[in-house]
PDB file of C-alpha atoms in Angstrom:
ATOM      1  CA  MET F   1      63.194  42.323 143.542  1.00 50.00           C
ATOM      2  CA  PRO F   2      62.545  45.221 145.824  1.00 56.00           C
ATOM      3  CA  LEU F   3      61.225  48.357 144.329  1.00 58.00           C
ATOM      4  CA  GLY F   4      62.984  51.609 145.190  1.00 55.00           C
ATOM      5  CA  PRO F   5      62.576  55.247 144.367  1.00 61.00           C
ATOM      6  CA  PRO F   6      63.189  56.139 140.749  1.00 59.00           C
ATOM      7  CA  ASP F   7      66.720  57.352 139.802  1.00 58.00           C
ATOM      8  CA  ARG F   8      66.421  61.058 139.013  1.00 60.00           C
ATOM      9  CA  ASN F   9      70.131  61.680 138.210  1.00 60.00           C
ATOM     10  CA  PRO F  10      70.904  62.720 134.589  1.00 56.00           C
ATOM     11  CA  PRO F  11      72.696  60.334 132.303  1.00 57.00           C
ATOM     12  CA  PRO F  12      76.523  60.353 132.399  1.00 56.00           C
ATOM     13  CA  PHE F  13      76.765  62.283 129.085  1.00 50.00           C
ATOM     14  CA  PHE F  14      74.913  65.338 130.484  1.00 50.00           C
ATOM     15  CA  ARG F  15      76.546  65.043 133.927  1.00 52.00           C
ATOM     16  CA  GLN F  16      80.144  65.032 132.681  1.00 55.00           C
ATOM     17  CA  GLY F  17      79.863  67.702 129.940  1.00 61.00           C
ATOM     18  CA  ALA F  18      82.209  68.051 126.959  1.00 69.00           C
ATOM     19  CA  SER F  19      85.461  66.156 126.908  1.00 77.00           C
ATOM     20  CA  ALA F  20      88.830  67.764 127.641  1.00 81.00           C
ATOM     21  CA  GLN F  21      89.912  67.508 124.006  1.00 86.00           C
ATOM     22  CA  ALA F  22      86.750  69.277 122.830  1.00 86.00           C
ATOM     23  CA  ARG F  23      87.291  72.066 125.371  1.00 87.00           C
ATOM     24  CA  LEU F  24      90.950  72.423 124.229  1.00 90.00           C
ATOM     25  CA  VAL F  25      89.909  72.726 120.581  1.00 89.00           C
ATOM     26  CA  LEU F  26      87.229  75.267 121.480  1.00 90.00           C
ATOM     27  CA  CYS F  27      89.594  77.407 123.546  1.00 91.00           C
ATOM     28  CA  ALA F  28      92.319  77.237 120.875  1.00 92.00           C
ATOM     29  CA  ALA F  29      89.872  78.315 118.182  1.00 90.00           C
ATOM     30  CA  LEU F  30      88.607  81.165 120.402  1.00 88.00           C
ATOM     31  CA  ALA F  31      92.194  82.294 121.133  1.00 87.00           C
ATOM     32  CA  LEU F  32      93.077  82.166 117.451  1.00 88.00           C
ATOM     33  CA  PHE F  33      89.977  84.158 116.579  1.00 86.00           C
ATOM     34  CA  LEU F  34      90.763  86.795 119.217  1.00 81.00           C
ATOM     35  CA  MET F  35      94.381  87.112 118.022  1.00 84.00           C
ATOM     36  CA  VAL F  36      93.336  87.545 114.400  1.00 84.00           C
ATOM     37  CA  ALA F  37      90.574  89.989 115.344  1.00 80.00           C
ATOM     38  CA  ASP F  38      92.967  92.000 117.539  1.00 77.00           C
ATOM     39  CA  ALA F  39      95.668  92.087 114.850  1.00 81.00           C
ATOM     40  CA  ARG F  40      93.293  93.104 112.063  1.00 80.00           C
ATOM     41  CA  PHE F  41      90.554  95.109 113.795  1.00 78.00           C
ATOM     42  CA  HIS F  42      92.081  95.956 117.256  1.00 76.00           C
ATOM     43  CA  VAL F  43      88.971  94.769 119.043  1.00 74.00           C
ATOM     44  CA  VAL F  44      90.849  93.913 122.253  1.00 73.00           C
ATOM     45  CA  GLU F  45      92.694  97.245 122.438  1.00 73.00           C
ATOM     46  CA  PRO F  46      90.114  99.017 124.669  1.00 79.00           C
ATOM     47  CA  ALA F  47      90.032  96.045 127.034  1.00 78.00           C
ATOM     48  CA  ARG F  48      93.834  95.940 127.178  1.00 73.00           C
ATOM     49  CA  ALA F  49      93.977  99.680 127.907  1.00 76.00           C
ATOM     50  CA  ALA F  50      91.349  99.430 130.628  1.00 83.00           C
ATOM     51  CA  LEU F  51      93.097  96.454 132.216  1.00 80.00           C
ATOM     52  CA  ALA F  52      96.437  98.285 132.142  1.00 74.00           C
ATOM     53  CA  LEU F  53      94.812 101.316 133.787  1.00 81.00           C
ATOM     54  CA  VAL F  54      93.302  99.193 136.525  1.00 85.00           C
ATOM     55  CA  LEU F  55      96.496  97.242 137.190  1.00 80.00           C
ATOM     56  CA  HIS F  56      98.817 100.265 137.097  1.00 79.00           C
ATOM     57  CA  PRO F  57      98.446 101.208 140.814  1.00 85.00           C
ATOM     58  CA  PHE F  58      99.051  97.605 141.857  1.00 83.00           C
ATOM     59  CA  GLN F  59     102.122  97.430 139.626  1.00 73.00           C
ATOM     60  CA  ARG F  60     103.526 100.609 141.135  1.00 78.00           C
ATOM     61  CA  LEU F  61     102.787  99.291 144.609  1.00 85.00           C
ATOM     62  CA  LEU F  62     104.552  96.017 143.907  1.00 83.00           C
ATOM     63  CA  LEU F  63     107.521  97.824 142.343  1.00 75.00           C
ATOM     64  CA  SER F  64     107.946 100.291 145.218  1.00 84.00           C
ATOM     65  CA  PRO F  65     110.342  98.023 147.211  1.00 85.00           C
ATOM     66  CA  VAL F  66     112.478  97.496 144.110  1.00 79.00           C
ATOM     67  CA  ASP F  67     112.515 101.252 143.379  1.00 78.00           C
ATOM     68  CA  ALA F  68     113.418 102.025 146.979  1.00 86.00           C
ATOM     69  CA  TRP F  69     116.284  99.520 146.896  1.00 88.00           C
ATOM     70  CA  GLU F  70     117.588 100.884 143.601  1.00 82.00           C
ATOM     71  CA  SER F  71     117.341 104.457 144.907  1.00 85.00           C
ATOM     72  CA  PHE F  72     119.297 103.475 147.987  1.00 86.00           C
ATOM     73  CA  GLY F  73     121.908 101.741 145.825  1.00 86.00           C
ATOM     74  CA  ASP F  74     122.190 104.799 143.563  1.00 86.00           C
ATOM     75  CA  TYR F  75     122.593 107.056 146.599  1.00 87.00           C
ATOM     76  CA  ARG F  76     125.284 104.800 148.073  1.00 88.00           C
ATOM     77  CA  ARG F  77     127.148 104.521 144.759  1.00 88.00           C
ATOM     78  CA  GLY F  78     126.846 108.273 144.178  1.00 89.00           C
ATOM     79  CA  THR F  79     128.269 108.969 147.627  1.00 90.00           C
ATOM     80  CA  GLU F  80     131.178 106.619 146.983  1.00 89.00           C
ATOM     81  CA  ARG F  81     131.880 108.215 143.588  1.00 90.00           C
ATOM     82  CA  ALA F  82     131.735 111.707 145.094  1.00 91.00           C
ATOM     83  CA  MET F  83     134.180 110.727 147.836  1.00 91.00           C
ATOM     84  CA  ALA F  84     136.515 109.093 145.300  1.00 90.00           C
ATOM     85  CA  ALA F  85     136.321 112.157 143.049  1.00 90.00           C
ATOM     86  CA  GLU F  86     137.108 114.428 145.987  1.00 90.00           C
ATOM     87  CA  ALA F  87     140.119 112.327 146.946  1.00 88.00           C
ATOM     88  CA  LEU F  88     141.333 112.311 143.340  1.00 90.00           C
ATOM     89  CA  ALA F  89     140.848 116.084 143.092  1.00 89.00           C
ATOM     90  CA  ARG F  90     142.849 116.619 146.270  1.00 87.00           C
ATOM     91  CA  GLN F  91     145.637 114.402 144.936  1.00 86.00           C
ATOM     92  CA  GLN F  92     145.660 116.203 141.587  1.00 86.00           C
ATOM     93  CA  LEU F  93     145.721 119.561 143.393  1.00 86.00           C
ATOM     94  CA  VAL F  94     148.810 118.503 145.305  1.00 82.00           C
ATOM     95  CA  GLU F  95     150.475 117.231 142.121  1.00 82.00           C
ATOM     96  CA  GLN F  96     149.637 120.423 140.236  1.00 84.00           C
ATOM     97  CA  ALA F  97     151.011 122.551 143.068  1.00 82.00           C
ATOM     98  CA  GLU F  98     154.226 120.556 142.941  1.00 77.00           C
ATOM     99  CA  ARG F  99     154.411 120.901 139.149  1.00 83.00           C
ATOM    100  CA  LEU F 100     153.748 124.633 139.393  1.00 84.00           C
ATOM    101  CA  ALA F 101     156.562 125.094 141.893  1.00 79.00           C
ATOM    102  CA  ARG F 102     158.892 123.019 139.724  1.00 83.00           C
ATOM    103  CA  ALA F 103     157.890 124.975 136.598  1.00 85.00           C
ATOM    104  CA  ALA F 104     158.543 128.303 138.338  1.00 82.00           C
ATOM    105  CA  GLN F 105     161.938 127.046 139.481  1.00 80.00           C
ATOM    106  CA  LEU F 106     162.833 125.834 135.987  1.00 83.00           C
ATOM    107  CA  GLN F 107     161.676 129.096 134.443  1.00 83.00           C
ATOM    108  CA  ALA F 108     163.837 131.138 136.815  1.00 77.00           C
ATOM    109  CA  GLU F 109     166.802 128.858 136.124  1.00 75.00           C
ATOM    110  CA  ASN F 110     166.214 129.145 132.376  1.00 77.00           C
ATOM    111  CA  GLN F 111     166.185 132.927 132.578  1.00 75.00           C
ATOM    112  CA  ARG F 112     169.438 132.929 134.524  1.00 67.00           C
ATOM    113  CA  LEU F 113     171.083 130.623 131.975  1.00 68.00           C
ATOM    114  CA  ARG F 114     169.909 132.786 129.097  1.00 68.00           C
ATOM    115  CA  ALA F 115     171.305 135.863 130.812  1.00 64.00           C
ATOM    116  CA  LEU F 116     174.627 134.124 131.409  1.00 59.00           C
ATOM    117  CA  LEU F 117     174.883 132.892 127.811  1.00 63.00           C
ATOM    118  CA  GLU F 118     173.650 136.220 126.426  1.00 61.00           C
ATOM    119  CA  LEU F 119     170.861 134.495 124.550  1.00 48.00           C
ATOM    120  CA  ARG F 120     168.025 136.514 123.205  1.00 47.00           C
ATOM    121  CA  PRO F 121     164.719 135.966 124.996  1.00 49.00           C
ATOM    122  CA  ALA F 122     162.124 133.711 123.436  1.00 50.00           C
ATOM    123  CA  LEU F 123     159.635 135.327 121.063  1.00 48.00           C
ATOM    124  CA  ASP F 124     156.178 136.098 122.429  1.00 65.00           C
ATOM    125  CA  VAL F 125     153.916 134.944 119.594  1.00 72.00           C
ATOM    126  CA  ALA F 126     150.620 136.756 119.151  1.00 78.00           C
ATOM    127  CA  SER F 127     147.575 134.469 119.351  1.00 80.00           C
ATOM    128  CA  LEU F 128     143.835 134.586 118.683  1.00 85.00           C
ATOM    129  CA  SER F 129     141.266 132.368 120.400  1.00 85.00           C
ATOM    130  CA  ALA F 130     138.751 130.557 118.207  1.00 88.00           C
ATOM    131  CA  GLU F 131     136.072 127.877 118.422  1.00 87.00           C
ATOM    132  CA  VAL F 132     135.652 124.854 116.168  1.00 88.00           C
ATOM    133  CA  LEU F 133     132.337 125.056 114.317  1.00 88.00           C
ATOM    134  CA  TYR F 134     132.214 121.747 112.475  1.00 85.00           C
ATOM    135  CA  GLU F 135     134.296 119.196 110.621  1.00 85.00           C
ATOM    136  CA  ALA F 136     134.681 119.541 106.871  1.00 80.00           C
ATOM    137  CA  ALA F 137     132.365 117.343 104.817  1.00 74.00           C
ATOM    138  CA  ASP F 138     135.155 115.887 102.674  1.00 77.00           C
ATOM    139  CA  PRO F 139     135.519 112.226 103.801  1.00 75.00           C
ATOM    140  CA  TYR F 140     139.024 111.975 102.303  1.00 78.00           C
ATOM    141  CA  SER F 141     140.565 114.773 104.374  1.00 83.00           C
ATOM    142  CA  ARG F 142     140.868 115.786 108.018  1.00 88.00           C
ATOM    143  CA  ARG F 143     139.860 119.438 108.240  1.00 90.00           C
ATOM    144  CA  VAL F 144     137.811 121.561 110.633  1.00 90.00           C
ATOM    145  CA  VAL F 145     136.269 125.014 110.308  1.00 90.00           C
ATOM    146  CA  ILE F 146     136.784 127.683 113.004  1.00 90.00           C
ATOM    147  CA  ASP F 147     134.778 130.838 113.687  1.00 88.00           C
ATOM    148  CA  ARG F 148     137.573 133.321 112.944  1.00 89.00           C
ATOM    149  CA  GLY F 149     138.565 134.628 109.517  1.00 89.00           C
ATOM    150  CA  SER F 150     140.363 137.414 107.708  1.00 87.00           C
ATOM    151  CA  ARG F 151     138.181 139.990 109.419  1.00 89.00           C
ATOM    152  CA  HIS F 152     139.678 138.908 112.746  1.00 88.00           C
ATOM    153  CA  GLY F 153     143.263 138.840 111.507  1.00 87.00           C
ATOM    154  CA  VAL F 154     143.635 135.143 110.650  1.00 89.00           C
ATOM    155  CA  GLN F 155     146.187 134.483 107.893  1.00 89.00           C
ATOM    156  CA  ALA F 156     146.815 131.451 105.719  1.00 88.00           C
ATOM    157  CA  GLY F 157     149.612 129.322 107.136  1.00 88.00           C
ATOM    158  CA  SER F 158     148.944 130.260 110.764  1.00 90.00           C
ATOM    159  CA  PRO F 159     149.615 127.433 113.268  1.00 91.00           C
ATOM    160  CA  VAL F 160     146.645 126.221 115.324  1.00 91.00           C
ATOM    161  CA  ILE F 161     147.192 124.765 118.814  1.00 87.00           C
ATOM    162  CA  ASN F 162     145.277 123.906 121.962  1.00 84.00           C
ATOM    163  CA  ASP F 163     146.331 123.273 125.549  1.00 80.00           C
ATOM    164  CA  ALA F 164     147.854 119.873 124.640  1.00 83.00           C
ATOM    165  CA  GLY F 165     149.905 120.767 121.571  1.00 86.00           C
ATOM    166  CA  VAL F 166     149.785 121.435 117.838  1.00 90.00           C
ATOM    167  CA  LEU F 167     146.523 120.682 116.001  1.00 91.00           C
ATOM    168  CA  GLY F 168     147.282 121.786 112.465  1.00 91.00           C
ATOM    169  CA  GLN F 169     147.596 124.783 110.184  1.00 92.00           C
ATOM    170  CA  VAL F 170     145.199 127.263 108.560  1.00 93.00           C
ATOM    171  CA  THR F 171     144.970 126.434 104.849  1.00 91.00           C
ATOM    172  CA  ARG F 172     141.968 128.470 103.709  1.00 89.00           C
ATOM    173  CA  VAL F 173     140.780 131.819 105.035  1.00 90.00           C
ATOM    174  CA  TYR F 174     137.336 133.319 104.508  1.00 89.00           C
ATOM    175  CA  THR F 175     135.852 136.535 105.811  1.00 88.00           C
ATOM    176  CA  LEU F 176     134.279 135.161 109.008  1.00 88.00           C
ATOM    177  CA  SER F 177     135.727 131.644 109.130  1.00 89.00           C
ATOM    178  CA  ALA F 178     138.812 129.633 108.253  1.00 91.00           C
ATOM    179  CA  GLU F 179     139.644 126.042 107.387  1.00 91.00           C
ATOM    180  CA  VAL F 180     142.266 124.214 109.432  1.00 92.00           C
ATOM    181  CA  THR F 181     144.046 121.121 108.097  1.00 91.00           C
ATOM    182  CA  LEU F 182     144.747 118.728 110.967  1.00 91.00           C
ATOM    183  CA  LEU F 183     148.048 116.958 111.461  1.00 90.00           C
ATOM    184  CA  SER F 184     146.509 113.568 110.647  1.00 88.00           C
ATOM    185  CA  ASP F 185     145.477 114.694 107.146  1.00 90.00           C
ATOM    186  CA  LYS F 186     147.286 112.806 104.376  1.00 88.00           C
ATOM    187  CA  ASP F 187     148.593 116.089 102.902  1.00 87.00           C
ATOM    188  CA  ALA F 188     149.819 117.556 106.213  1.00 89.00           C
ATOM    189  CA  ALA F 189     153.519 117.832 107.052  1.00 90.00           C
ATOM    190  CA  ILE F 190     155.423 119.435 109.912  1.00 91.00           C
ATOM    191  CA  PRO F 191     159.137 119.534 110.855  1.00 91.00           C
ATOM    192  CA  VAL F 192     159.712 117.897 114.225  1.00 93.00           C
ATOM    193  CA  LEU F 193     162.507 117.446 116.745  1.00 92.00           C
ATOM    194  CA  ASN F 194     162.983 114.372 118.916  1.00 92.00           C
ATOM    195  CA  SER F 195     163.080 115.726 122.462  1.00 90.00           C
ATOM    196  CA  ARG F 196     165.221 112.822 123.648  1.00 90.00           C
ATOM    197  CA  THR F 197     167.847 112.621 120.895  1.00 90.00           C
ATOM    198  CA  GLN F 198     167.494 116.134 119.383  1.00 89.00           C
ATOM    199  CA  ALA F 199     167.265 114.519 115.928  1.00 89.00           C
ATOM    200  CA  ARG F 200     165.315 116.479 113.329  1.00 90.00           C
ATOM    201  CA  ASN F 201     162.862 114.951 110.895  1.00 90.00           C
ATOM    202  CA  ALA F 202     159.543 115.621 109.162  1.00 90.00           C
ATOM    203  CA  ALA F 203     156.230 114.110 110.254  1.00 91.00           C
ATOM    204  CA  PHE F 204     153.462 113.466 107.727  1.00 92.00           C
ATOM    205  CA  GLY F 205     149.813 112.586 108.064  1.00 90.00           C
ATOM    206  CA  SER F 206     149.088 108.922 107.482  1.00 86.00           C
ATOM    207  CA  SER F 207     147.229 107.788 104.393  1.00 81.00           C
ATOM    208  CA  ASP F 208     144.327 106.381 106.455  1.00 79.00           C
ATOM    209  CA  GLY F 209     143.892 109.611 108.449  1.00 76.00           C
ATOM    210  CA  ASN F 210     144.324 107.886 111.829  1.00 83.00           C
ATOM    211  CA  GLY F 211     147.659 109.308 112.917  1.00 87.00           C
ATOM    212  CA  MET F 212     151.050 110.393 111.656  1.00 91.00           C
ATOM    213  CA  GLU F 213     154.260 108.779 110.489  1.00 92.00           C
ATOM    214  CA  LEU F 214     157.937 109.515 110.005  1.00 90.00           C
ATOM    215  CA  ARG F 215     159.157 108.830 106.487  1.00 86.00           C
ATOM    216  CA  PHE F 216     162.642 108.178 105.148  1.00 85.00           C
ATOM    217  CA  LEU F 217     164.042 107.408 108.602  1.00 87.00           C
ATOM    218  CA  ALA F 218     167.033 105.079 108.637  1.00 86.00           C
ATOM    219  CA  ALA F 219     166.416 101.633 110.044  1.00 84.00           C
ATOM    220  CA  ASN F 220     169.227 102.036 112.588  1.00 87.00           C
ATOM    221  CA  ALA F 221     168.028 105.455 113.813  1.00 87.00           C
ATOM    222  CA  ASP F 222     167.867 106.030 117.566  1.00 89.00           C
ATOM    223  CA  ILE F 223     164.114 106.174 118.103  1.00 91.00           C
ATOM    224  CA  LYS F 224     161.783 104.178 120.298  1.00 90.00           C
ATOM    225  CA  PRO F 225     158.121 104.178 121.385  1.00 91.00           C
ATOM    226  CA  GLY F 226     157.325 106.944 123.829  1.00 91.00           C
ATOM    227  CA  ASP F 227     159.651 109.558 122.310  1.00 92.00           C
ATOM    228  CA  LEU F 228     158.081 113.011 122.216  1.00 93.00           C
ATOM    229  CA  MET F 229     158.222 114.945 118.950  1.00 92.00           C
ATOM    230  CA  SER F 230     158.067 118.742 119.182  1.00 92.00           C
ATOM    231  CA  THR F 231     158.287 121.546 116.638  1.00 90.00           C
ATOM    232  CA  SER F 232     161.820 122.421 115.550  1.00 87.00           C
ATOM    233  CA  GLY F 233     161.037 125.962 114.382  1.00 82.00           C
ATOM    234  CA  LEU F 234     163.117 125.580 111.202  1.00 81.00           C
ATOM    235  CA  ASP F 235     160.185 126.116 108.827  1.00 79.00           C
ATOM    236  CA  GLY F 236     159.532 129.674 109.958  1.00 78.00           C
ATOM    237  CA  VAL F 237     155.881 128.860 110.665  1.00 83.00           C
ATOM    238  CA  TYR F 238     155.639 126.935 113.934  1.00 86.00           C
ATOM    239  CA  PRO F 239     157.384 128.282 117.055  1.00 85.00           C
ATOM    240  CA  SER F 240     159.936 125.838 118.426  1.00 84.00           C
ATOM    241  CA  GLY F 241     159.214 123.616 121.423  1.00 85.00           C
ATOM    242  CA  LEU F 242     155.497 122.936 120.869  1.00 87.00           C
ATOM    243  CA  PRO F 243     154.443 119.291 121.496  1.00 90.00           C
ATOM    244  CA  VAL F 244     153.371 117.530 118.306  1.00 92.00           C
ATOM    245  CA  ALA F 245     153.137 113.743 118.706  1.00 93.00           C
ATOM    246  CA  LYS F 246     154.465 110.677 120.491  1.00 93.00           C
ATOM    247  CA  VAL F 247     155.988 107.603 118.887  1.00 93.00           C
ATOM    248  CA  THR F 248     153.622 104.644 119.210  1.00 93.00           C
ATOM    249  CA  SER F 249     155.421 101.950 117.208  1.00 91.00           C
ATOM    250  CA  VAL F 250     158.730 101.402 115.444  1.00 91.00           C
ATOM    251  CA  GLU F 251     159.015  98.600 112.871  1.00 90.00           C
ATOM    252  CA  ARG F 252     162.432  97.691 111.516  1.00 86.00           C
ATOM    253  CA  ARG F 253     162.398  95.187 108.656  1.00 80.00           C
ATOM    254  CA  GLY F 254     165.315  93.526 106.979  1.00 76.00           C
ATOM    255  CA  ASP F 255     164.003  93.951 103.436  1.00 78.00           C
ATOM    256  CA  THR F 256     164.204  97.749 103.543  1.00 80.00           C
ATOM    257  CA  SER F 257     166.711 100.322 104.759  1.00 82.00           C
ATOM    258  CA  PHE F 258     164.024 102.557 106.295  1.00 86.00           C
ATOM    259  CA  ALA F 259     162.087 102.130 109.541  1.00 87.00           C
ATOM    260  CA  SER F 260     158.314 102.386 109.729  1.00 88.00           C
ATOM    261  CA  VAL F 261     157.516 104.782 112.582  1.00 91.00           C
ATOM    262  CA  ARG F 262     153.939 105.540 113.619  1.00 92.00           C
ATOM    263  CA  LEU F 263     153.042 108.642 115.647  1.00 93.00           C
ATOM    264  CA  GLN F 264     150.011 109.652 117.662  1.00 92.00           C
ATOM    265  CA  PRO F 265     149.280 113.406 117.965  1.00 91.00           C
ATOM    266  CA  VAL F 266     149.315 114.606 121.575  1.00 90.00           C
ATOM    267  CA  ALA F 267     146.249 116.783 120.940  1.00 85.00           C
ATOM    268  CA  GLN F 268     142.909 114.994 120.701  1.00 81.00           C
ATOM    269  CA  LEU F 269     141.962 115.992 117.172  1.00 76.00           C
ATOM    270  CA  ASP F 270     138.420 114.582 117.315  1.00 75.00           C
ATOM    271  CA  SER F 271     137.293 116.177 120.580  1.00 75.00           C
ATOM    272  CA  VAL F 272     138.864 119.633 120.390  1.00 81.00           C
ATOM    273  CA  ARG F 273     136.503 122.588 120.848  1.00 82.00           C
ATOM    274  CA  HIS F 274     138.543 125.711 121.590  1.00 84.00           C
ATOM    275  CA  VAL F 275     141.847 126.508 119.868  1.00 87.00           C
ATOM    276  CA  LEU F 276     144.467 129.238 119.572  1.00 87.00           C
ATOM    277  CA  VAL F 277     145.535 130.597 116.180  1.00 90.00           C
ATOM    278  CA  LEU F 278     149.165 131.767 116.288  1.00 87.00           C
ATOM    279  CA  GLN F 279     150.825 134.289 114.059  1.00 82.00           C
ATOM    280  CA  PRO F 280     153.388 132.627 111.735  1.00 77.00           C
ATOM    281  CA  GLN F 281     156.888 132.853 113.158  1.00 66.00           C
ATOM    282  CA  GLU F 282     158.430 134.575 110.142  1.00 62.00           C
ATOM    283  CA  GLN F 283     155.760 137.263 110.114  1.00 57.00           C
ATOM    284  CA  HIS F 284     156.115 137.693 113.866  1.00 54.00           C
ATOM    285  CA  ALA F 285     159.875 138.081 113.511  1.00 54.00           C
ATOM    286  CA  LYS F 286     159.368 140.568 110.667  1.00 58.00           C
ATOM    287  CA  ALA F 287     156.926 142.609 112.738  1.00 52.00           C
ATOM    288  CA  LYS F 288     159.302 142.556 115.699  1.00 56.00           C
ATOM    289  CA  ALA F 289     162.207 143.652 113.480  1.00 59.00           C
ATOM    290  CA  GLU F 290     160.101 146.503 112.104  1.00 59.00           C
ATOM    291  CA  ALA F 291     159.141 147.544 115.626  1.00 54.00           C
ATOM    292  CA  ALA F 292     162.794 147.424 116.726  1.00 62.00           C
ATOM    293  CA  ALA F 293     163.829 149.509 113.684  1.00 65.00           C
ATOM    294  CA  MET F 294     161.111 152.036 114.482  1.00 67.00           C
ATOM    295  CA  LEU F 295     162.270 152.274 118.100  1.00 66.00           C
ATOM    296  CA  ALA F 296     165.867 152.706 116.941  1.00 68.00           C
ATOM    297  CA  ALA F 297     164.811 155.456 114.537  1.00 69.00           C
ATOM    298  CA  GLU F 298     162.880 157.221 117.277  1.00 69.00           C
ATOM    299  CA  ALA F 299     165.875 156.951 119.617  1.00 71.00           C
ATOM    300  CA  ALA F 300     168.208 158.348 116.948  1.00 72.00           C
ATOM    301  CA  SER F 301     165.790 161.188 116.233  1.00 72.00           C
ATOM    302  CA  ALA F 302     165.571 162.004 119.936  1.00 71.00           C
ATOM    303  CA  ALA F 303     169.378 161.950 120.271  1.00 73.00           C
ATOM    304  CA  SER F 304     169.738 164.219 117.226  1.00 74.00           C
ATOM    305  CA  LEU F 305     167.169 166.646 118.598  1.00 73.00           C
ATOM    306  CA  LYS F 306     168.941 166.659 121.961  1.00 74.00           C
ATOM    307  CA  ALA F 307     172.277 167.370 120.253  1.00 75.00           C
ATOM    308  CA  GLN F 308     170.706 170.206 118.263  1.00 75.00           C
ATOM    309  CA  ARG F 309     169.242 171.721 121.398  1.00 76.00           C
ATOM    310  CA  LYS F 310     172.586 171.426 123.173  1.00 77.00           C
ATOM    311  CA  ALA F 311     174.406 173.096 120.248  1.00 75.00           C
ATOM    312  CA  ALA F 312     171.837 175.910 120.159  1.00 74.00           C
ATOM    313  CA  ALA F 313     172.204 176.480 123.894  1.00 74.00           C
ATOM    314  CA  ALA F 314     175.996 176.603 123.585  1.00 75.00           C
ATOM    315  CA  GLU F 315     175.767 179.066 120.681  1.00 74.00           C
ATOM    316  CA  ALA F 316     173.361 181.290 122.611  1.00 74.00           C
ATOM    317  CA  LYS F 317     175.685 181.241 125.605  1.00 73.00           C
ATOM    318  CA  ALA F 318     178.642 182.183 123.423  1.00 72.00           C
ATOM    319  CA  ASP F 319     176.664 185.042 121.853  1.00 69.00           C
ATOM    320  CA  ALA F 320     175.660 186.314 125.277  1.00 70.00           C
ATOM    321  CA  LYS F 321     179.292 186.206 126.446  1.00 69.00           C
ATOM    322  CA  ASN F 322     180.525 188.078 123.368  1.00 68.00           C
ATOM    323  CA  SER F 323     177.873 190.730 123.674  1.00 67.00           C
ATOM    324  CA  GLY F 324     178.641 191.205 127.362  1.00 57.00           C
ATOM    325  CA  GLY F 325     182.414 191.755 126.706  1.00 48.00           C
ATOM    326  CA  GLN F 326     181.940 194.723 124.263  1.00 48.00           C
ATOM    327  CA  PRO F 327     182.733 198.303 125.632  1.00 41.00           C
TER     328      PRO F 327
END
């Protein structure tokens, strides 16, 4: 048997190292130890912070194409929205110009008809601008507080409106503020007139505070969804012709002789900010009557004074004539 050089390689155990299973157990135990140590003692927090600081420039560099694409998309979408808004604004401007011309024509025609029928002109109701401060804290009522009170001339019972229609009525007045009960409050009520059929009724706030309803309306009454309800002016508080609500649903059931009619106020009660407080109609009419009586009294006094002056002048002329005729 030939002799060769001695084998200097290590045995297989030292050449191959630990087995894969042993390495897996070791790494799992190390990972578990690091997780527990980080959760309890935050030992890995400085390393995590340092690694995040080092990787931050590379992250920003890698995200720059995505940011550029998103910025370009935002610019393109913003340009499209601006162009669409401009087109819509131009269309609304044309529609408003047409409505303004039609309103001026209708107003002139209305004035001519009133002059022909010898109708008295509509009352110009005094108003006071106010701002809504906050909503009342009572969860079982729908009330708001405005920044005008008795010091500014606000009176209990004054109607409160905005540019859309009637909001409610002043129920409590303080020195610098007032409480307004909205139309959707369960205790609110307002006389209304159906603009389509001219039928009068009374609208009440719903029990859930989410709208209004017409009560005690016959099941065969001529009413349908979309009808506009406006103030009738019969209560002496609200001026006539103010928009109040629109009919949203009409339910006619065979087991009752009344129809269930739900209304939605035309004014957005939850998003209103600025309002107008009107003077009650009866007080406005009383003030106007007093002003008319005062003007009539002044005119009568002026006529009496003029007659007295005329009589005095005639008497002086007669005296002068008599004195001139004596020898």
